[in-house]
Short mmCIF file of N, CA and C in Angstrom, two decimals:
data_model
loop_
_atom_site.label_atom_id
_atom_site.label_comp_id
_atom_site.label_asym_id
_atom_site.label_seq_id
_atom_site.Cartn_x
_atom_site.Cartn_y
_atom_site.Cartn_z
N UNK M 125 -74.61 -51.38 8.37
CA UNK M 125 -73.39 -51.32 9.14
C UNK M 125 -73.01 -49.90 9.53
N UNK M 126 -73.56 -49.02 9.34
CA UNK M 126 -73.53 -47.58 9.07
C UNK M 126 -73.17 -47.17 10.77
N UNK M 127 -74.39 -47.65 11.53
CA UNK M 127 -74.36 -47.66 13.01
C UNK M 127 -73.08 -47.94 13.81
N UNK M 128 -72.24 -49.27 13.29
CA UNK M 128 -70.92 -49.22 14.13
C UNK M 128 -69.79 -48.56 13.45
N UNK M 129 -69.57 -47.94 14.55
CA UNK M 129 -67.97 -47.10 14.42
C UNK M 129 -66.85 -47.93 13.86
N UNK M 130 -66.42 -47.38 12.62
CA UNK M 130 -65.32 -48.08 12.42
C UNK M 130 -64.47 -47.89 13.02
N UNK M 131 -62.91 -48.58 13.28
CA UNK M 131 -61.79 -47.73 14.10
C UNK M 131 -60.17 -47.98 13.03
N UNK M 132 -60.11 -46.60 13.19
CA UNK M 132 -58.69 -46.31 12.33
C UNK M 132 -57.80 -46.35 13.22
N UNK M 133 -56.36 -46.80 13.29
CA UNK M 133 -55.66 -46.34 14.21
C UNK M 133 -54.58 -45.28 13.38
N UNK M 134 -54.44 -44.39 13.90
CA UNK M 134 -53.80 -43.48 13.19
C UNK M 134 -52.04 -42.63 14.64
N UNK M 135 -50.95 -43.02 14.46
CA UNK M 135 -50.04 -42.82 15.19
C UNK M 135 -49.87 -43.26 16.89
N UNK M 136 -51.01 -44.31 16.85
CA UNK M 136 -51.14 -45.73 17.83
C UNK M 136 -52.32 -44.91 18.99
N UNK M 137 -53.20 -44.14 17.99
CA UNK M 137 -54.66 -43.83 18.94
C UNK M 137 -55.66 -43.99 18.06
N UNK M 138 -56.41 -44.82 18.64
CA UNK M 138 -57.93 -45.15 18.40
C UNK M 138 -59.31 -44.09 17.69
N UNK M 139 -59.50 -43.93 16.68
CA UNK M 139 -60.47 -43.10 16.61
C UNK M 139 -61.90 -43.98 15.84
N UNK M 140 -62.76 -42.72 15.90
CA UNK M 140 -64.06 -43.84 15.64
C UNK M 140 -64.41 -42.99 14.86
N UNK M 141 -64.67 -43.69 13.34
CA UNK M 141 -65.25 -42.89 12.01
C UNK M 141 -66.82 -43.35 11.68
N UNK M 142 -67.00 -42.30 11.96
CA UNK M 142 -69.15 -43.15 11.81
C UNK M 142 -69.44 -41.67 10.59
N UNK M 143 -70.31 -42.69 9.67
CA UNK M 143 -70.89 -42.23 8.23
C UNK M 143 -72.28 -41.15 8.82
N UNK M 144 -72.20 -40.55 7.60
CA UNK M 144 -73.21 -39.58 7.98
C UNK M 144 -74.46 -39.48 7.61
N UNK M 145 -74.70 -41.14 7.14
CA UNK M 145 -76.19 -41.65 6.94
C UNK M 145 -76.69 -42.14 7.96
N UNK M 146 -77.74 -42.08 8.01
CA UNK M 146 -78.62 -43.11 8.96
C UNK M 146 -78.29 -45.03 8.71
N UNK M 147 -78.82 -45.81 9.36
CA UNK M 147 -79.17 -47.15 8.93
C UNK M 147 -79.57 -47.29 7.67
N UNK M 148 -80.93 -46.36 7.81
CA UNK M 148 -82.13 -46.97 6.51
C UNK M 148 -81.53 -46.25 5.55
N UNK M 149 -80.59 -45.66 5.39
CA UNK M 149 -79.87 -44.80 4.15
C UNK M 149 -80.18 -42.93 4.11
N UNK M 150 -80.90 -42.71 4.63
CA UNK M 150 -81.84 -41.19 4.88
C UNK M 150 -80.61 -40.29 5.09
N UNK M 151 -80.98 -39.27 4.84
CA UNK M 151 -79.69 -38.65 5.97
C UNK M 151 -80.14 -38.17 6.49
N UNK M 152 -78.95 -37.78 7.54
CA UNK M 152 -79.37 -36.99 9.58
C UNK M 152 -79.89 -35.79 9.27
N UNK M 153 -80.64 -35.15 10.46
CA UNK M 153 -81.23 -33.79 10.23
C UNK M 153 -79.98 -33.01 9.87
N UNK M 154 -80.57 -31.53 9.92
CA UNK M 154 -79.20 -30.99 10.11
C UNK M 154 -79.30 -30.31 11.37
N UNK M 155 -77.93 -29.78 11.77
CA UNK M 155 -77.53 -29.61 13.15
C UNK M 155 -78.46 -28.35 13.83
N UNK M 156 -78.75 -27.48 13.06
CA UNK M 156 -79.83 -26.46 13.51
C UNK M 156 -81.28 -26.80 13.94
N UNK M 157 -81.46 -28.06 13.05
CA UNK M 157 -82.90 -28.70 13.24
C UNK M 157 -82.52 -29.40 14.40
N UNK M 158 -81.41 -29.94 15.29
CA UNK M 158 -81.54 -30.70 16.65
C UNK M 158 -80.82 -29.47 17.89
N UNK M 159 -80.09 -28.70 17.42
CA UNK M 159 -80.12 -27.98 18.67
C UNK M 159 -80.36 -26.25 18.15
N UNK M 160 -81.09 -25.92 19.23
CA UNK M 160 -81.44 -24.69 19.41
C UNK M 160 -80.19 -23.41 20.75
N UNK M 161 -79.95 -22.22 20.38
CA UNK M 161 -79.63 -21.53 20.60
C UNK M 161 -79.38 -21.80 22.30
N UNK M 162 -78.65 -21.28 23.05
CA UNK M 162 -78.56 -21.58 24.23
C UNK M 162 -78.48 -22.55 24.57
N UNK M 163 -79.32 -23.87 24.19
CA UNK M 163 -79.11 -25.30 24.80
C UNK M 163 -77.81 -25.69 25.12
N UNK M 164 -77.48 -26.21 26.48
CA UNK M 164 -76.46 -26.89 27.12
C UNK M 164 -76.55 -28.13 26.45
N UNK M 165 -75.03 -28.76 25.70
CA UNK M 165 -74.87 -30.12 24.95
C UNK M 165 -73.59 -30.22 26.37
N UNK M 166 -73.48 -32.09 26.32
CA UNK M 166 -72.24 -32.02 26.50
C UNK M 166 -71.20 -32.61 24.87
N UNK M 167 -70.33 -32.19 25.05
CA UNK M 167 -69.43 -32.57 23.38
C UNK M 167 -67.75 -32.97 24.06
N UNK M 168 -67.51 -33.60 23.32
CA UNK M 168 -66.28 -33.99 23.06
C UNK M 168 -65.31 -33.48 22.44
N UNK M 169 -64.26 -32.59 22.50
CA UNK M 169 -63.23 -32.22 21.73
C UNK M 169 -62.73 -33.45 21.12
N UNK M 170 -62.79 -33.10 19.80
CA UNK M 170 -61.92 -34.18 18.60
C UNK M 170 -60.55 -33.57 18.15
N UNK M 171 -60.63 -32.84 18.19
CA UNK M 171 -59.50 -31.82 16.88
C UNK M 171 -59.69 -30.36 17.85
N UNK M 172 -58.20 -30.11 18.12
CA UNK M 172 -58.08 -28.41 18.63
C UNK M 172 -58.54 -27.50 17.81
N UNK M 173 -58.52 -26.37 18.17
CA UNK M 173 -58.47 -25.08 17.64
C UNK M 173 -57.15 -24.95 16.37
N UNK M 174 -57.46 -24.43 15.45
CA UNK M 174 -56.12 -24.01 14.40
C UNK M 174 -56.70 -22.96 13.25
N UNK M 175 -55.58 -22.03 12.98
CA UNK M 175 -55.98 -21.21 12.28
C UNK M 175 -57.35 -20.26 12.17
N UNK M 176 -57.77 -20.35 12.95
CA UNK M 176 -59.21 -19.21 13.58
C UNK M 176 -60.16 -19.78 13.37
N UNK M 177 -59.81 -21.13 13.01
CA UNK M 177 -61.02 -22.32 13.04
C UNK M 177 -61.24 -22.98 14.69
N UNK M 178 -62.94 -22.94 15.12
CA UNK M 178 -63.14 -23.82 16.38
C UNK M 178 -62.51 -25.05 16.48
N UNK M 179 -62.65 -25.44 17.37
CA UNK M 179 -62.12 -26.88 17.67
C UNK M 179 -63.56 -28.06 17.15
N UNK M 180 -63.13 -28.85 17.17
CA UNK M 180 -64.27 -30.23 15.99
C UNK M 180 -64.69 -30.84 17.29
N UNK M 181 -65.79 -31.36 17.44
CA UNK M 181 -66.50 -31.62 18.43
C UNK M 181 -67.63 -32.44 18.41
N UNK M 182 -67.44 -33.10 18.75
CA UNK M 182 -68.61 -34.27 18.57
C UNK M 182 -69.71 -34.73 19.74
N UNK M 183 -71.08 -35.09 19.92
CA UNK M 183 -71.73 -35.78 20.87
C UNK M 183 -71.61 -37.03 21.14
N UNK M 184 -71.31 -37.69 19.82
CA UNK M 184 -70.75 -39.33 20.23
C UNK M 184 -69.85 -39.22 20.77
N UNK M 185 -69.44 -39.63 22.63
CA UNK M 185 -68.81 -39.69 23.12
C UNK M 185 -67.38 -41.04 23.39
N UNK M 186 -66.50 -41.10 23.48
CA UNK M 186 -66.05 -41.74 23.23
C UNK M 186 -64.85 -41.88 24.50
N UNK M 187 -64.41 -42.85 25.43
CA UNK M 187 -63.67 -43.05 26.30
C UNK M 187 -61.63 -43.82 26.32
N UNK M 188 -61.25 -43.96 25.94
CA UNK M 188 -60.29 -44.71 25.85
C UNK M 188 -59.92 -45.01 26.78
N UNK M 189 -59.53 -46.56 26.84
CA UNK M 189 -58.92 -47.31 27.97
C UNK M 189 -57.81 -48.30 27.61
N UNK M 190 -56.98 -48.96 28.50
CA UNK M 190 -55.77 -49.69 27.66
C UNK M 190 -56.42 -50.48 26.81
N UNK M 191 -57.44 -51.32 26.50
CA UNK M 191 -57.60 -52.55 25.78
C UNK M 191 -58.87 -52.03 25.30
N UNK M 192 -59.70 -51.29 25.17
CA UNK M 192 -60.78 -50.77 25.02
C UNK M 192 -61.22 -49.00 24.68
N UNK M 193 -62.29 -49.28 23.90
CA UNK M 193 -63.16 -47.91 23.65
C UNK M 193 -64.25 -47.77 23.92
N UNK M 194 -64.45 -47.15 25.15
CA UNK M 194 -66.24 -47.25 25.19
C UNK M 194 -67.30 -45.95 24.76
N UNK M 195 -67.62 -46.59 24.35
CA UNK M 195 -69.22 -45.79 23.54
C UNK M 195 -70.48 -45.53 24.57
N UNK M 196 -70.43 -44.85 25.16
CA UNK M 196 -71.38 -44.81 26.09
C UNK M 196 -73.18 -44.55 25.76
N UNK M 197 -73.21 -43.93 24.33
CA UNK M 197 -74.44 -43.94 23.68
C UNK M 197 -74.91 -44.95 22.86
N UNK M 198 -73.99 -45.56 22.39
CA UNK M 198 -74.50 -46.69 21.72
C UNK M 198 -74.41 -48.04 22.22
N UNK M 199 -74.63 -49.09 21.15
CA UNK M 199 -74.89 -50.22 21.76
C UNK M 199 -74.22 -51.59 21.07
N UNK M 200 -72.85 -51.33 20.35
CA UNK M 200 -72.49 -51.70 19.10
C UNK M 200 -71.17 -52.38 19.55
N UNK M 201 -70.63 -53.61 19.15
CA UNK M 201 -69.14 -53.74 19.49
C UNK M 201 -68.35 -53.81 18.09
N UNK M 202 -67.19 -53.46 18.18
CA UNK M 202 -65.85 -53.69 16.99
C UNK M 202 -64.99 -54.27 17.40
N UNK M 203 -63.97 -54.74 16.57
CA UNK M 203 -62.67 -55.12 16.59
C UNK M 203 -62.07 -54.27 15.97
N UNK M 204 -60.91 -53.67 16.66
CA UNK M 204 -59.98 -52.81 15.67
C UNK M 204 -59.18 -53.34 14.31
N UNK M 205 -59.22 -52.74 13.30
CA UNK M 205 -59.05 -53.12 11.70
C UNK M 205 -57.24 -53.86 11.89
N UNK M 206 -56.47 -53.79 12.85
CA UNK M 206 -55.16 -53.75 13.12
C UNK M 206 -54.99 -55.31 13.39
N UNK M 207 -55.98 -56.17 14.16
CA UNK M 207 -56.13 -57.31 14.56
C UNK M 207 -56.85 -58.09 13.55
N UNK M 208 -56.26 -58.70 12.68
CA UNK M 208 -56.70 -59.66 11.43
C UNK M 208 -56.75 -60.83 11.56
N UNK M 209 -56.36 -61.45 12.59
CA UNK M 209 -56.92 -63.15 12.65
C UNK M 209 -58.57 -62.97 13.20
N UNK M 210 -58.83 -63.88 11.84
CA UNK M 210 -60.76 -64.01 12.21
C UNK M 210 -60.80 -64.62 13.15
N UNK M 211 -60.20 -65.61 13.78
CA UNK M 211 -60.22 -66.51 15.32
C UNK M 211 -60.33 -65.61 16.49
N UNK M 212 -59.34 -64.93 16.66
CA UNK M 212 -58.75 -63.06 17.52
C UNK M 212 -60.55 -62.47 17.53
N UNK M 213 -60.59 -61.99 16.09
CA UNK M 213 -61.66 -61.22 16.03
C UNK M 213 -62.71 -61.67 17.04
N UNK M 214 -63.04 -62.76 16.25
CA UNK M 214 -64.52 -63.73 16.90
C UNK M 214 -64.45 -63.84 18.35
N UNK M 215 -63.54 -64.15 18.44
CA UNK M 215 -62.94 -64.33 20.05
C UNK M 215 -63.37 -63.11 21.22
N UNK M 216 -63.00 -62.00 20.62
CA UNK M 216 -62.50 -60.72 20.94
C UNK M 216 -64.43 -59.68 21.22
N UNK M 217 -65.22 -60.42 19.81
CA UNK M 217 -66.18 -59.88 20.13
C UNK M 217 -67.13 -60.62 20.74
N UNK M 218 -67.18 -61.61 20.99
CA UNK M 218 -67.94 -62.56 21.72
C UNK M 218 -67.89 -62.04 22.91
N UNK M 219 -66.23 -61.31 23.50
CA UNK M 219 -66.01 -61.20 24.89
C UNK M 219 -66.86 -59.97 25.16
N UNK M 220 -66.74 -59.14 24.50
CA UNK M 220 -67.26 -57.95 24.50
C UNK M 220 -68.72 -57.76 24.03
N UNK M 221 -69.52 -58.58 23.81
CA UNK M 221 -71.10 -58.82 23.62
C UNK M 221 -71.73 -59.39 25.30
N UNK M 222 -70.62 -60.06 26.12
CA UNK M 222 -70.91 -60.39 27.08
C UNK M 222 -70.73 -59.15 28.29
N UNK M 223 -69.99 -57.98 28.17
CA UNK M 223 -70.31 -57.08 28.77
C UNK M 223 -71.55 -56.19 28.31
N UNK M 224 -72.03 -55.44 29.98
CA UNK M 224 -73.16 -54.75 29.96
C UNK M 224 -72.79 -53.59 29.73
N UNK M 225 -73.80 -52.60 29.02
CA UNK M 225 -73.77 -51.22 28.80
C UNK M 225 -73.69 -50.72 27.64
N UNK M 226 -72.68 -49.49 27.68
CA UNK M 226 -72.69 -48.88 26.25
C UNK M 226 -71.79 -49.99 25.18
N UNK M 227 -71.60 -49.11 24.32
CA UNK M 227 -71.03 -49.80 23.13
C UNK M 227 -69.23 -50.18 23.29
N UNK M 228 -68.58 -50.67 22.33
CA UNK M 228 -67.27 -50.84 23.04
C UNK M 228 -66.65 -51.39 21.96
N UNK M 229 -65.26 -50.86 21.53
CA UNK M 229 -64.36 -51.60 20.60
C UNK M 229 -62.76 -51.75 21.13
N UNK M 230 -62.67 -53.18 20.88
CA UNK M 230 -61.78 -53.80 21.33
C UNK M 230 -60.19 -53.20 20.59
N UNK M 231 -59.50 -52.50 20.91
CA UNK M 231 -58.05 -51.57 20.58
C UNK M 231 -57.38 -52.79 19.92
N UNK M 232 -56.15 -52.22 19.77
CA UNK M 232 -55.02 -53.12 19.13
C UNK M 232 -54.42 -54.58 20.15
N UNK M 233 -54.24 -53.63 21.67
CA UNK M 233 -53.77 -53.92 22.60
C UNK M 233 -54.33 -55.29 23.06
N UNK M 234 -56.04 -55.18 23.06
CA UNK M 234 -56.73 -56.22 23.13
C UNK M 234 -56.22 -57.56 22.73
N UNK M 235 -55.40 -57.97 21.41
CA UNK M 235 -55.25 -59.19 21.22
C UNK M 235 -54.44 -59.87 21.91
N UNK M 236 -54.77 -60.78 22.25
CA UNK M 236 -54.83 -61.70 23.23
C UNK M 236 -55.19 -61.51 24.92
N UNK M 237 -56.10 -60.49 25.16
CA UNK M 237 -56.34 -59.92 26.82
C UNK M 237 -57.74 -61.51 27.07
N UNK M 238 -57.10 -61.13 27.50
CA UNK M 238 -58.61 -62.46 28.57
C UNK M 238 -59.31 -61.66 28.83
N UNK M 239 -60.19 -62.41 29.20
CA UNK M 239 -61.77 -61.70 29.47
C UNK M 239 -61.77 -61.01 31.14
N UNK M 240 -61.11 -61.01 31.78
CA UNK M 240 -61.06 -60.80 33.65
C UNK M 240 -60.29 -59.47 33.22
N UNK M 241 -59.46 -59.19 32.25
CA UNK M 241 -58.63 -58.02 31.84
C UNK M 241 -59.63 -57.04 30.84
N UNK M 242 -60.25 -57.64 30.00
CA UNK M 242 -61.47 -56.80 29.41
C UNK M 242 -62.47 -56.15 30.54
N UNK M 243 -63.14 -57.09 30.95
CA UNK M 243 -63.88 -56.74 32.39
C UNK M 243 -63.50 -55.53 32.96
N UNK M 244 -62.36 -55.60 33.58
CA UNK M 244 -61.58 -54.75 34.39
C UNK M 244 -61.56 -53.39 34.07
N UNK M 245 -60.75 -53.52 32.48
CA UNK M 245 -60.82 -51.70 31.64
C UNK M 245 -62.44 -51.06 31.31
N UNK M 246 -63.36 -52.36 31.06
CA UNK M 246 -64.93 -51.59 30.74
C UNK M 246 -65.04 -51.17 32.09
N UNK M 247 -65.11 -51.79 32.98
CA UNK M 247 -65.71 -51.09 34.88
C UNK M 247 -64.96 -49.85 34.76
N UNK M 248 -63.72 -49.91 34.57
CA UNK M 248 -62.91 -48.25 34.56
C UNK M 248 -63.70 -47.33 33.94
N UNK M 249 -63.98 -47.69 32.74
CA UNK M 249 -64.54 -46.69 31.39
C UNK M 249 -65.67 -46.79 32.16
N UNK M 250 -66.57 -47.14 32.31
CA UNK M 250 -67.75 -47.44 32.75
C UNK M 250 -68.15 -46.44 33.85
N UNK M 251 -67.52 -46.36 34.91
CA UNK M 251 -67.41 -45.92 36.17
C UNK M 251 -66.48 -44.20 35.48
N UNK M 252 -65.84 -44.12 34.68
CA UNK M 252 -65.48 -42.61 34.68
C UNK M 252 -66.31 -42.33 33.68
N UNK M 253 -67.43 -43.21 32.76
CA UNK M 253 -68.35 -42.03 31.75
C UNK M 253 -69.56 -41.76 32.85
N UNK M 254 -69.95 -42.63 34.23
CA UNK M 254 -70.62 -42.28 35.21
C UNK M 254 -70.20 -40.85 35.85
N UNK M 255 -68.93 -40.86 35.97
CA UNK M 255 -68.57 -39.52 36.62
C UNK M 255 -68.89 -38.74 36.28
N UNK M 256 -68.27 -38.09 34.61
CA UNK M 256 -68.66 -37.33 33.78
C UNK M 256 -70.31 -37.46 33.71
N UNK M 257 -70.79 -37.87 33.82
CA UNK M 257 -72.02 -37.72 33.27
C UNK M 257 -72.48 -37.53 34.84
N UNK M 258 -72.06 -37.33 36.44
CA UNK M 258 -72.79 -36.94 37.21
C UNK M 258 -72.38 -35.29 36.96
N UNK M 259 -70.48 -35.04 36.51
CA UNK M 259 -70.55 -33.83 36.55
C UNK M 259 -71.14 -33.01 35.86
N UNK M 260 -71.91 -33.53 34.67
CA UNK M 260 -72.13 -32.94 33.58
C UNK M 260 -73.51 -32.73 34.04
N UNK M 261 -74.15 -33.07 35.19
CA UNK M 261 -75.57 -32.56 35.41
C UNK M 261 -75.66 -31.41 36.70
N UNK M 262 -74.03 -31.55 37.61
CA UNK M 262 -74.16 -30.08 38.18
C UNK M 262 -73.60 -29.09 37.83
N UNK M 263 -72.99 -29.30 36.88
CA UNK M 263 -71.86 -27.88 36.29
C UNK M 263 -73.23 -27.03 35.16
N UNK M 264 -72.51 -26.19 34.84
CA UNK M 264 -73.46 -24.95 34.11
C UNK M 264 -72.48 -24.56 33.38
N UNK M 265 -72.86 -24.74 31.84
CA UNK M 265 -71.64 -24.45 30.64
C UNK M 265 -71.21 -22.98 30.28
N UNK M 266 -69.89 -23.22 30.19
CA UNK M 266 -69.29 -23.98 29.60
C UNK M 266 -68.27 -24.60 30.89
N UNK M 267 -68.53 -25.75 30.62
CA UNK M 267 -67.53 -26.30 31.50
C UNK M 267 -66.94 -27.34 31.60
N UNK M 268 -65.43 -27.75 31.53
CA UNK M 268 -64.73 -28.75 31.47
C UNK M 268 -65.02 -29.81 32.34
N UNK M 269 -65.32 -31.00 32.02
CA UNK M 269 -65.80 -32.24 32.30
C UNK M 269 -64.71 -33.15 32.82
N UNK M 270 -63.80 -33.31 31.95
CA UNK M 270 -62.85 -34.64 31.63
C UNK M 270 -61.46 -33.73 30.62
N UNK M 271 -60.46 -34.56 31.42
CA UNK M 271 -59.29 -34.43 30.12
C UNK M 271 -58.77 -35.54 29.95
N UNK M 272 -58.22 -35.93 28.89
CA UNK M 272 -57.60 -37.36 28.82
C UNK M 272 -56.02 -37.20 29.26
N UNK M 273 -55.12 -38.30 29.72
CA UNK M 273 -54.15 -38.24 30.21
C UNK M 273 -53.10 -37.24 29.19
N UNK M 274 -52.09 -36.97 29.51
CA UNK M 274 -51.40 -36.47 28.82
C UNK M 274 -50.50 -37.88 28.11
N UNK M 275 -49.75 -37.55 26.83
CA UNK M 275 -49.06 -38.53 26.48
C UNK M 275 -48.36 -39.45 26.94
N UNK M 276 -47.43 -38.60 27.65
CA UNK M 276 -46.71 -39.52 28.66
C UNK M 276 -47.32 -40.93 29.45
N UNK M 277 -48.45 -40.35 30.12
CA UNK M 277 -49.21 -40.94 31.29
C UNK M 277 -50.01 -42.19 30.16
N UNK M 278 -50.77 -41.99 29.05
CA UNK M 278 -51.12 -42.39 28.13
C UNK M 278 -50.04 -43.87 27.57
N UNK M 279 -49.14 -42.97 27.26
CA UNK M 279 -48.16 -44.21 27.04
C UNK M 279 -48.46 -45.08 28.47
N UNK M 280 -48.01 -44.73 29.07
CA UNK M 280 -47.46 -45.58 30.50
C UNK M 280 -48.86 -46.80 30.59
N UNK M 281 -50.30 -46.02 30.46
CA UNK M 281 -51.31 -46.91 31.01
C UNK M 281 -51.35 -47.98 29.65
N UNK M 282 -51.33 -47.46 28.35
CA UNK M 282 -51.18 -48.60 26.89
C UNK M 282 -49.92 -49.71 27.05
N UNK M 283 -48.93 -49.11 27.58
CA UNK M 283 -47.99 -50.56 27.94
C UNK M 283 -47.57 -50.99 29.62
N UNK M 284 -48.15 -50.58 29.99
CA UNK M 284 -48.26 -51.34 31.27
C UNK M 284 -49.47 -52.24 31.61
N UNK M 285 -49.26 -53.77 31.89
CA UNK M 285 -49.98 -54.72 31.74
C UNK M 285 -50.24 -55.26 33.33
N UNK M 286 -51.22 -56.36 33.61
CA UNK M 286 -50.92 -57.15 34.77
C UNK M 286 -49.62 -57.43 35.23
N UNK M 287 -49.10 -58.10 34.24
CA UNK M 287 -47.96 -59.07 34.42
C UNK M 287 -46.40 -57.90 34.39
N UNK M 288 -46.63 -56.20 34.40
CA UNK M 288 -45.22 -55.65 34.54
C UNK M 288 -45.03 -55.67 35.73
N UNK M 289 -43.36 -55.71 35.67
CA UNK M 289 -42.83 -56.03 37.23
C UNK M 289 -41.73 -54.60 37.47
N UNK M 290 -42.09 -53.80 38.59
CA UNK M 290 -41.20 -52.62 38.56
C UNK M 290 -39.93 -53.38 38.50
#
Protein backbone atom coordinates (compact mmCIF):
# COMPACT_ATOMS: atom_id res chain seq x y z
CA UNK A 1 0.00 0.00 0.00
CA UNK A 2 3.11 2.06 0.30
CA UNK A 3 2.48 3.33 -3.47
CA UNK A 4 -0.90 5.21 -2.72
CA UNK A 5 -0.84 8.53 -1.23
CA UNK A 6 -2.53 8.75 1.79
CA UNK A 7 -4.57 12.07 2.27
CA UNK A 8 -4.63 14.12 5.53
CA UNK A 9 -6.75 16.98 5.55
CA UNK A 10 -5.18 19.40 7.63
CA UNK A 11 -7.17 23.21 8.00
CA UNK A 12 -9.60 22.03 4.94
CA UNK A 13 -6.47 21.35 2.30
CA UNK A 14 -5.65 18.17 0.91
CA UNK A 15 -2.18 16.86 1.25
CA UNK A 16 -0.61 13.59 0.10
CA UNK A 17 1.71 11.65 2.61
CA UNK A 18 3.64 8.83 0.69
CA UNK A 19 6.23 6.54 2.87
CA UNK A 20 9.66 6.44 2.07
CA UNK A 21 9.86 2.79 1.20
CA UNK A 22 9.46 1.27 -1.92
CA UNK A 23 6.51 -1.46 -2.53
CA UNK A 24 8.86 -4.45 -2.04
CA UNK A 25 9.99 -2.81 1.33
CA UNK A 26 13.77 -1.64 -0.01
CA UNK A 27 14.40 1.77 0.42
CA UNK A 28 14.64 4.67 -2.32
CA UNK A 29 18.05 5.63 -3.58
CA UNK A 30 19.25 8.54 -2.16
CA UNK A 31 18.70 11.88 -3.73
CA UNK A 32 22.37 12.39 -4.98
CA UNK A 33 22.28 8.93 -6.57
CA UNK A 34 19.07 10.26 -8.90
CA UNK A 35 19.99 13.74 -9.62
CA UNK A 36 23.16 15.16 -10.66
CA UNK A 37 24.43 18.76 -10.44
CA UNK A 38 22.89 21.15 -12.94
CA UNK A 39 20.04 18.88 -14.02
CA UNK A 40 16.75 20.79 -14.71
CA UNK A 41 13.86 18.92 -12.32
CA UNK A 42 10.53 20.27 -12.39
CA UNK A 43 9.38 20.32 -8.32
CA UNK A 44 6.63 21.42 -6.50
CA UNK A 45 6.76 23.82 -3.61
CA UNK A 46 5.28 22.06 -0.44
CA UNK A 47 6.32 24.22 2.49
CA UNK A 48 7.87 27.98 2.06
CA UNK A 49 11.01 29.21 2.97
CA UNK A 50 11.44 29.85 7.04
CA UNK A 51 14.16 30.58 9.15
CA UNK A 52 17.17 30.24 6.51
CA UNK A 53 15.77 26.97 5.73
CA UNK A 54 14.84 26.28 1.67
CA UNK A 55 11.50 25.76 0.86
CA UNK A 56 10.38 21.59 0.85
CA UNK A 57 9.83 20.47 -2.51
CA UNK A 58 8.79 17.60 -3.97
CA UNK A 59 8.65 15.74 -7.69
CA UNK A 60 5.43 14.00 -6.93
CA UNK A 61 3.36 16.43 -8.37
CA UNK A 62 0.21 17.10 -7.19
CA UNK A 63 -2.89 19.35 -8.62
CA UNK A 64 -5.93 20.39 -6.58
CA UNK A 65 -9.29 20.77 -7.87
CA UNK A 66 -12.82 21.31 -6.15
CA UNK A 67 -13.66 17.53 -5.77
CA UNK A 68 -10.33 16.13 -6.66
CA UNK A 69 -6.41 15.59 -6.53
CA UNK A 70 -4.62 14.67 -9.40
CA UNK A 71 -1.43 12.79 -9.47
CA UNK A 72 -0.14 13.14 -12.68
CA UNK A 73 2.81 10.50 -12.20
CA UNK A 74 1.13 7.92 -10.80
CA UNK A 75 -1.52 5.62 -11.35
CA UNK A 76 -3.31 5.08 -7.96
CA UNK A 77 -6.85 6.27 -6.68
CA UNK A 78 -7.94 7.28 -2.83
CA UNK A 79 -10.68 8.35 -0.92
CA UNK A 80 -10.02 11.04 1.47
CA UNK A 81 -9.76 9.59 5.29
CA UNK A 82 -12.71 12.45 6.09
CA UNK A 83 -15.43 10.41 4.07
CA UNK A 84 -16.22 7.18 6.21
CA UNK A 85 -19.23 5.57 4.76
CA UNK A 86 -17.76 2.32 3.03
CA UNK A 87 -20.85 2.68 0.47
CA UNK A 88 -19.42 6.71 -0.31
CA UNK A 89 -16.00 5.17 -0.43
CA UNK A 90 -16.71 2.23 -2.90
CA UNK A 91 -18.84 4.41 -4.77
CA UNK A 92 -16.40 7.23 -4.98
CA UNK A 93 -13.55 4.92 -6.18
CA UNK A 94 -15.17 2.95 -8.68
CA UNK A 95 -15.91 6.51 -10.21
CA UNK A 96 -12.53 7.40 -10.27
CA UNK A 97 -10.95 3.96 -11.64
CA UNK A 98 -13.19 4.79 -14.59
CA UNK A 99 -11.28 7.92 -15.42
CA UNK A 100 -8.18 7.98 -17.73
CA UNK A 101 -4.72 9.10 -16.78
CA UNK A 102 -2.76 9.98 -13.85
CA UNK A 103 -3.60 9.05 -10.42
CA UNK A 104 -6.41 10.87 -8.44
CA UNK A 105 -7.97 11.19 -4.90
CA UNK A 106 -11.31 11.94 -4.34
CA UNK A 107 -11.31 15.36 -1.54
CA UNK A 108 -13.81 15.76 1.16
CA UNK A 109 -16.01 17.75 -1.18
CA UNK A 110 -16.41 14.70 -3.39
CA UNK A 111 -19.11 13.03 -1.25
CA UNK A 112 -21.87 12.79 -2.93
CA UNK A 113 -20.54 14.54 -6.61
CA UNK A 114 -21.82 12.39 -9.51
CA UNK A 115 -19.74 11.18 -11.88
CA UNK A 116 -20.46 14.15 -14.95
CA UNK A 117 -19.06 16.51 -11.89
CA UNK A 118 -15.95 14.21 -11.24
CA UNK A 119 -15.36 14.07 -15.03
CA UNK A 120 -15.49 17.69 -15.33
CA UNK A 121 -12.75 18.68 -12.35
CA UNK A 122 -10.23 15.61 -13.76
CA UNK A 123 -10.47 17.35 -17.63
CA UNK A 124 -9.59 20.71 -15.63
CA UNK A 125 -6.66 19.05 -13.68
CA UNK A 126 -5.90 17.14 -16.60
CA UNK A 127 -5.72 19.88 -19.17
CA UNK A 128 -3.71 22.38 -16.61
CA UNK A 129 -0.95 19.45 -15.61
CA UNK A 130 -0.83 19.44 -19.75
CA UNK A 131 -0.06 23.07 -19.62
CA UNK A 132 2.48 22.96 -17.08
CA UNK A 133 4.09 20.27 -18.47
CA UNK A 134 4.13 22.09 -22.14
CA UNK A 135 5.60 25.07 -20.13
CA UNK A 136 7.92 23.15 -18.39
CA UNK A 137 9.60 21.97 -21.72
CA UNK A 138 10.14 25.66 -23.10
CA UNK A 139 11.17 27.58 -20.10
CA UNK A 140 14.94 27.20 -18.86
CA UNK A 141 15.25 27.05 -14.92
CA UNK A 142 14.64 28.39 -12.76
CA UNK A 143 11.35 29.08 -13.63
CA UNK A 144 7.88 29.47 -12.33
CA UNK A 145 5.43 27.12 -13.89
CA UNK A 146 2.09 27.33 -11.96
CA UNK A 147 0.74 29.09 -8.79
CA UNK A 148 -2.20 27.87 -7.04
CA UNK A 149 -5.10 30.29 -6.46
CA UNK A 150 -4.79 32.48 -3.68
CA UNK A 151 -7.11 31.71 -0.64
CA UNK A 152 -9.72 33.70 -1.32
CA UNK A 153 -10.20 32.46 -4.99
CA UNK A 154 -9.54 28.86 -3.46
CA UNK A 155 -12.31 29.23 -1.12
CA UNK A 156 -14.66 30.52 -3.79
CA UNK A 157 -13.81 27.45 -6.37
CA UNK A 158 -14.19 24.60 -2.97
CA UNK A 159 -17.75 26.05 -2.33
CA UNK A 160 -19.08 26.99 -5.35
CA UNK A 161 -21.00 24.10 -6.95
CA UNK A 162 -23.23 23.48 -10.21
CA UNK A 163 -26.27 24.15 -8.51
CA UNK A 164 -25.01 28.00 -6.86
CA UNK A 165 -27.28 30.63 -7.90
CA UNK A 166 -25.74 34.33 -7.86
Amino acid sequence: EDALPQVVEEDGEDTAVVSSRQSNGAEKPRIDELVKEGQELVVQVTKDPISGKGPRVTAGLSLAGRTLVYLPTVREVGVSRRITDDAERERLRQLLEELPGGGLIARTAAHGAGAAELAADHRYLADLAARISRQAEQATAPALLYRELDLALRVARDLATTDFAA
